[in-house]
Coordinates of C-alpha atoms in Angstrom, one line a residue:
M276 CA -0.1 -0.1 0.1
T277 CA 1.4 3.5 -0.9
A278 CA 2.0 6.1 1.8
T279 CA -1.3 8.1 0.4
A280 CA -3.4 5.5 -0.4
R281 CA -6.4 5.3 2.2
P282 CA -6.7 1.4 3.4
L283 CA -10.0 -0.1 2.5
L284 CA -9.5 -2.6 5.4
S285 CA -7.6 -1.5 8.7
V286 CA -7.2 -4.1 11.4
R287 CA -5.8 -2.6 15.0
D288 CA -5.1 -4.8 18.0
L289 CA -7.3 -7.5 16.9
S290 CA -7.7 -10.2 19.5
M291 CA -9.6 -13.4 19.9
T292 CA -9.8 -15.6 23.2
F293 CA -11.6 -18.6 23.2
R294 CA -12.9 -19.3 27.0
G295 CA -12.4 -22.8 28.2
K296 CA -15.8 -25.0 28.6
R297 CA -17.4 -24.4 32.0
G298 CA -14.1 -23.4 33.4
R299 CA -12.3 -26.8 33.3
A300 CA -9.9 -25.7 30.5
A301 CA -7.5 -22.6 30.1
P302 CA -8.7 -19.9 27.9
V303 CA -6.9 -20.1 24.4
R304 CA -5.8 -16.7 23.0
A305 CA -6.0 -17.6 19.3
V306 CA -5.0 -14.2 18.1
D307 CA -3.3 -11.5 20.1
G308 CA -3.1 -7.8 19.1
V309 CA -2.9 -8.1 15.2
S310 CA -2.8 -4.9 13.2
F311 CA -2.5 -4.4 9.4
D312 CA -4.0 -2.6 6.5
V313 CA -5.3 -3.7 3.1
A314 CA -5.5 -1.2 0.4
P315 CA -8.1 -1.3 -2.6
G316 CA -7.1 -3.7 -5.2
E317 CA -4.2 -5.1 -3.0
T318 CA -3.5 -8.7 -2.2
L319 CA -2.1 -9.1 1.4
G320 CA -0.8 -12.7 2.2
L321 CA -1.3 -13.8 5.8
V322 CA 1.1 -16.9 6.4
G323 CA 2.2 -19.2 9.0
E324 CA 2.2 -22.6 10.6
S325 CA -1.0 -24.3 11.3
G326 CA -2.7 -23.0 14.7
C327 CA -1.2 -19.8 14.4
G328 CA -4.5 -17.8 14.5
K329 CA -4.5 -16.9 10.6
S330 CA -7.8 -18.4 9.6
T331 CA -9.5 -17.0 13.1
T332 CA -8.3 -13.5 12.1
G333 CA -10.0 -13.9 8.7
R334 CA -13.3 -15.3 10.0
M335 CA -13.2 -12.1 12.5
I336 CA -12.9 -9.6 9.8
V337 CA -16.3 -11.0 7.8
R338 CA -17.7 -11.2 11.4
L339 CA -18.2 -14.8 11.5
L340 CA -16.6 -14.5 14.8
E341 CA -16.8 -11.7 17.3
P342 CA -13.4 -10.3 18.4
T343 CA -12.7 -10.1 21.9
A344 CA -10.7 -7.0 21.6
G345 CA -9.4 -4.7 18.9
T346 CA -11.1 -2.8 16.0
I347 CA -12.0 -3.7 12.3
T348 CA -12.3 -0.4 10.2
Y349 CA -14.0 -1.1 6.7
G350 CA -14.2 1.9 4.2
G351 CA -13.4 4.3 7.1
R352 CA -16.1 2.7 9.2
D353 CA -15.6 0.7 12.4
I354 CA -17.6 -2.5 12.0
S355 CA -16.0 -4.6 14.9
R356 CA -19.2 -3.9 16.9
L357 CA -21.9 -3.6 14.7
G358 CA -25.1 -5.6 15.3
Q359 CA -26.1 -8.2 12.8
R360 CA -28.9 -5.5 11.3
A361 CA -26.4 -2.9 10.7
L362 CA -23.9 -5.4 9.2
K363 CA -26.5 -6.7 6.7
P364 CA -25.6 -3.8 4.1
L365 CA -21.9 -4.4 4.2
R366 CA -22.2 -8.1 3.9
R367 CA -22.2 -7.5 0.0
E368 CA -18.8 -6.0 0.2
L369 CA -17.3 -8.3 2.3
Q370 CA -17.2 -12.0 1.2
M371 CA -15.0 -15.3 2.0
V372 CA -14.0 -18.1 0.1
F373 CA -13.3 -21.2 2.3
Q374 CA -10.7 -23.8 2.3
D375 CA -12.9 -27.0 1.7
P376 CA -15.0 -26.1 -1.3
H377 CA -17.5 -29.0 -0.8
S378 CA -18.0 -28.4 3.0
S379 CA -18.9 -24.8 2.3
L380 CA -21.4 -25.7 -0.4
N381 CA -25.1 -26.8 0.5
P382 CA -25.4 -30.4 -0.9
R383 CA -29.4 -29.9 -1.2
R384 CA -29.0 -26.9 -3.4
T385 CA -28.3 -26.7 -7.2
V386 CA -25.4 -24.6 -8.4
A387 CA -27.5 -21.9 -9.9
R388 CA -29.3 -21.8 -6.3
I389 CA -26.1 -21.9 -4.3
I390 CA -24.7 -18.8 -6.5
A391 CA -28.2 -17.0 -6.3
D392 CA -28.5 -17.5 -2.6
P393 CA -26.7 -14.2 -1.5
L394 CA -29.1 -12.3 -3.6
L395 CA -32.1 -14.1 -2.9
A396 CA -31.3 -13.4 0.9
R397 CA -31.4 -9.6 0.2
G398 CA -34.8 -9.9 -1.3
G399 CA -34.0 -9.9 -5.2
P400 CA -36.4 -11.3 -7.5
A401 CA -35.7 -15.0 -8.1
A402 CA -35.6 -14.5 -12.3
Q403 CA -32.8 -11.9 -11.7
A404 CA -30.8 -13.9 -9.1
R405 CA -30.8 -16.9 -11.6
E406 CA -29.7 -14.6 -14.6
R407 CA -26.8 -13.4 -12.5
A408 CA -25.9 -16.9 -11.3
A409 CA -25.6 -17.6 -15.0
E410 CA -23.4 -14.7 -15.6
L411 CA -21.1 -15.6 -12.8
M412 CA -20.9 -19.1 -13.8
E413 CA -19.6 -18.1 -17.2
L414 CA -17.1 -15.6 -15.3
V415 CA -15.5 -18.5 -13.4
G416 CA -15.3 -20.9 -16.1
L417 CA -18.4 -23.1 -15.7
I418 CA -20.7 -23.9 -18.4
P419 CA -24.7 -23.6 -18.5
E420 CA -25.1 -27.2 -18.0
H421 CA -23.8 -27.1 -14.7
A422 CA -26.5 -25.0 -13.1
D423 CA -28.9 -27.6 -12.3
R424 CA -26.3 -30.2 -10.7
Y425 CA -25.4 -30.7 -7.1
P426 CA -22.1 -30.0 -5.6
H427 CA -21.3 -33.5 -5.1
E428 CA -20.9 -34.1 -8.9
F429 CA -18.1 -31.6 -9.2
S430 CA -14.4 -32.0 -8.6
G431 CA -12.7 -30.1 -6.2
G432 CA -11.4 -27.3 -8.5
Q433 CA -15.0 -26.9 -9.9
A434 CA -16.5 -26.6 -6.4
Q435 CA -14.0 -23.9 -5.6
R436 CA -14.9 -22.1 -8.8
I437 CA -18.8 -22.5 -7.5
G438 CA -17.5 -21.1 -4.1
I439 CA -15.7 -18.0 -5.8
A440 CA -19.0 -17.5 -8.2
R441 CA -21.1 -17.3 -5.0
S442 CA -18.7 -14.9 -3.2
L443 CA -18.9 -12.6 -6.3
A444 CA -22.7 -12.5 -6.3
T445 CA -23.2 -9.1 -4.5
G446 CA -20.4 -7.3 -6.1
P447 CA -17.6 -7.3 -3.1
R448 CA -14.8 -5.1 -3.0
L449 CA -12.8 -7.3 -0.3
I450 CA -12.6 -11.1 -0.5
V451 CA -10.9 -13.1 2.5
A452 CA -9.5 -16.2 1.0
D453 CA -9.0 -18.8 3.5
E454 CA -6.7 -21.5 2.1
P455 CA -8.7 -21.4 -1.0
V456 CA -6.2 -23.9 -2.8
S457 CA -4.4 -25.9 -0.3
A458 CA -7.3 -28.8 -0.6
L459 CA -6.8 -28.9 -4.3
D460 CA -4.9 -31.1 -6.3
V461 CA -1.4 -29.6 -7.4
S462 CA -2.3 -29.6 -11.1
V463 CA -5.6 -27.6 -10.3
R464 CA -4.0 -25.0 -8.1
A465 CA -2.6 -22.9 -10.7
Q466 CA -6.0 -22.6 -12.3
I467 CA -7.8 -21.4 -9.3
V468 CA -4.9 -19.0 -8.6
N469 CA -5.1 -17.7 -12.5
L470 CA -8.8 -17.3 -11.9
M471 CA -8.5 -15.2 -9.0
E472 CA -5.6 -12.9 -10.6
R473 CA -8.1 -12.2 -13.6
L474 CA -11.1 -11.5 -11.4
Q475 CA -8.9 -9.2 -9.4
R476 CA -7.9 -7.3 -12.4
E477 CA -11.2 -7.0 -14.1
L478 CA -13.3 -6.5 -11.0
G479 CA -10.9 -4.5 -8.9
L480 CA -11.1 -6.8 -5.7
A481 CA -8.9 -6.7 -2.8
Y482 CA -7.9 -10.1 -1.3
L483 CA -6.8 -11.2 2.3
F484 CA -5.1 -14.4 1.0
I485 CA -4.5 -16.5 3.9
A486 CA -2.3 -19.6 3.2
H487 CA 0.7 -21.7 4.6
D488 CA 2.1 -22.6 1.0
L489 CA 4.6 -19.5 0.7
S490 CA 5.3 -20.6 -3.1
V491 CA 1.5 -19.8 -4.0
V492 CA 1.9 -16.5 -1.7
K493 CA 4.6 -15.3 -3.7
R494 CA 2.8 -15.8 -6.8
V495 CA -0.3 -13.6 -5.9
C496 CA 0.4 -11.4 -3.2
D497 CA 1.6 -7.8 -3.0
R498 CA 2.4 -7.9 0.5
V499 CA 3.0 -10.5 3.1
A500 CA 2.5 -10.6 7.0
V501 CA 3.8 -13.6 8.9
M502 CA 2.1 -14.7 12.0
Y503 CA 3.5 -16.9 14.9
L504 CA 1.2 -17.9 17.8
G505 CA -1.5 -15.4 17.3
R506 CA 0.8 -12.2 16.5
I507 CA 2.3 -10.8 13.6
V508 CA 6.2 -11.1 13.6
E509 CA 6.7 -9.7 10.1
V510 CA 5.2 -7.8 7.5
G511 CA 6.3 -5.9 4.3
A512 CA 6.4 -6.0 0.4
K513 CA 6.7 -9.3 -0.9
E514 CA 10.0 -8.6 -2.7
R515 CA 11.8 -7.6 0.5
V516 CA 10.4 -10.2 2.7
Y517 CA 11.3 -12.9 0.5
A518 CA 14.7 -11.6 -0.5
A519 CA 15.8 -10.6 3.0
P520 CA 13.5 -11.9 5.9
A521 CA 14.2 -9.9 9.1
H522 CA 12.7 -12.1 11.5
P523 CA 14.3 -15.4 12.3
Y524 CA 10.9 -17.2 12.0
T525 CA 10.4 -15.8 8.4
R526 CA 13.9 -17.0 7.4
A527 CA 13.0 -20.5 8.7
L528 CA 9.6 -20.8 6.9
L529 CA 11.2 -19.4 3.6
S530 CA 14.1 -22.1 3.8
A531 CA 11.7 -24.8 3.6
V532 CA 10.2 -23.6 0.1
P533 CA 11.4 -25.8 -2.7
L534 CA 13.6 -24.1 -5.1
P535 CA 13.0 -24.5 -9.1
D536 CA 16.8 -25.0 -9.5
P537 CA 17.8 -28.6 -8.8
V538 CA 21.1 -27.3 -8.0
A539 CA 20.6 -24.6 -5.7
E540 CA 18.0 -26.9 -3.8
R541 CA 20.7 -29.3 -3.0
T542 CA 23.3 -27.2 -2.1
R543 CA 21.2 -24.6 0.1
Q544 CA 21.0 -24.9 4.0
R545 CA 17.8 -25.5 5.4
I546 CA 16.9 -24.0 8.9
T547 CA 15.3 -26.5 11.3
L548 CA 13.5 -25.2 14.3
P549 CA 13.7 -27.2 17.4
G550 CA 10.4 -28.4 19.1
D551 CA 7.1 -27.6 18.5
P552 CA 5.2 -24.3 18.7
P553 CA 4.0 -23.3 22.2
S554 CA 0.3 -23.9 23.0
P555 CA -1.6 -20.6 22.7
A556 CA -3.4 -21.7 26.0
A557 CA 0.0 -21.2 27.8
P558 CA 2.2 -19.1 25.7
P559 CA 5.7 -18.5 26.9
P560 CA 6.6 -15.0 28.4
G561 CA 8.3 -12.6 26.5
C562 CA 8.9 -13.1 22.8
A563 CA 6.7 -16.2 21.9
F564 CA 9.3 -17.5 19.5
H565 CA 12.1 -17.3 21.8
P566 CA 12.1 -21.3 22.8
R567 CA 12.7 -22.2 19.1
C568 CA 14.9 -19.2 18.2
P569 CA 18.6 -19.6 17.6
K570 CA 19.2 -16.0 18.4
A571 CA 17.3 -15.7 21.7
R572 CA 19.0 -13.9 24.5
E573 CA 17.5 -12.9 28.0
V574 CA 15.7 -9.9 26.9
C575 CA 13.7 -12.1 24.5
R576 CA 12.9 -14.4 27.6
T577 CA 11.3 -11.5 29.5
E578 CA 10.2 -8.7 26.9
A579 CA 7.7 -9.2 24.1
P580 CA 9.1 -7.1 21.1
L581 CA 6.8 -4.6 19.4
L582 CA 6.3 -4.3 15.6
R583 CA 8.4 -1.7 14.4
I584 CA 10.2 -0.5 11.1
A585 CA 13.3 -3.1 10.3
T586 CA 15.2 -0.7 8.1
P587 CA 14.9 3.4 8.2
G588 CA 13.1 4.4 5.2
E589 CA 11.4 1.0 4.6
A590 CA 7.8 0.2 4.9
R591 CA 8.4 -3.2 6.4
E592 CA 7.9 -4.1 10.1
V593 CA 9.4 -6.7 12.3
A594 CA 8.8 -7.9 15.9
C595 CA 12.2 -8.7 17.0
H596 CA 14.8 -7.5 19.3
F597 CA 17.6 -8.8 17.0
P598 CA 16.3 -8.6 13.6
E599 CA 18.3 -9.8 10.7
A600 CA 20.2 -7.1 8.7
A601 CA 18.7 -6.3 5.5

């Protein structure tokens, strides 16, 4: 996002704590003070290991989950505490594409009805909704004969096209794509990625692209935010983050991405982190990454680092007491 661009979405200190059932389990702080912006027409990649809180963050943004704390500002308006009635007009501009295409589609409804449902829910005429569904099917690469079929008759890639078409029905400006290609065969992923890129160019969409596949993120995203145990540890332009990661965790993640050059792949050094990520129900004091960090010192064990500018004059931030030199 440029310095003069007004964010379409602005998230500040967003947190989510899941309470233990009947007091028997410790509360889980799944998201802990996350902040980022998404500009109009931009794709921000949100990456990290499973369980880091990235999907929870996406669901809070579209208000499928109620935030425990923090603010979500969309189009200059704070929507983080709006009731369902006040949210309804905004639903058309904020949509979501889910990870598992089949489980996100109603198995009892035809493709045409699934895509038309968002319009019918807003009180639109049935004939107009079906006409719009036919237009969207063509836009995402489905044929008219698919209209009266059911989700179980489609492959994973086709089902995800249906999900994408449904998300476009109301003409959104921002789509939260939660692992949109991770459940698909490798051969199909490129097709869905190409489709999403084309739709962004044609419709001016902004994406929050949640993923753990850093190769896909490098392909589709403008900026990247890296999460670890509910917090963002590094965020910046894709080119800078991939070329010179400032946080030790980002460096370790990128070292696991396969290289297209077989010689370079054989000779490069991979970074193996010791242990497993701590439980969000019992996070370590200080920097959450310090038990696995090769650079950890005493201050890391006692003081949580703030997200700050990594290099003067560069719009990249890192939460580390001892960031890597650019």
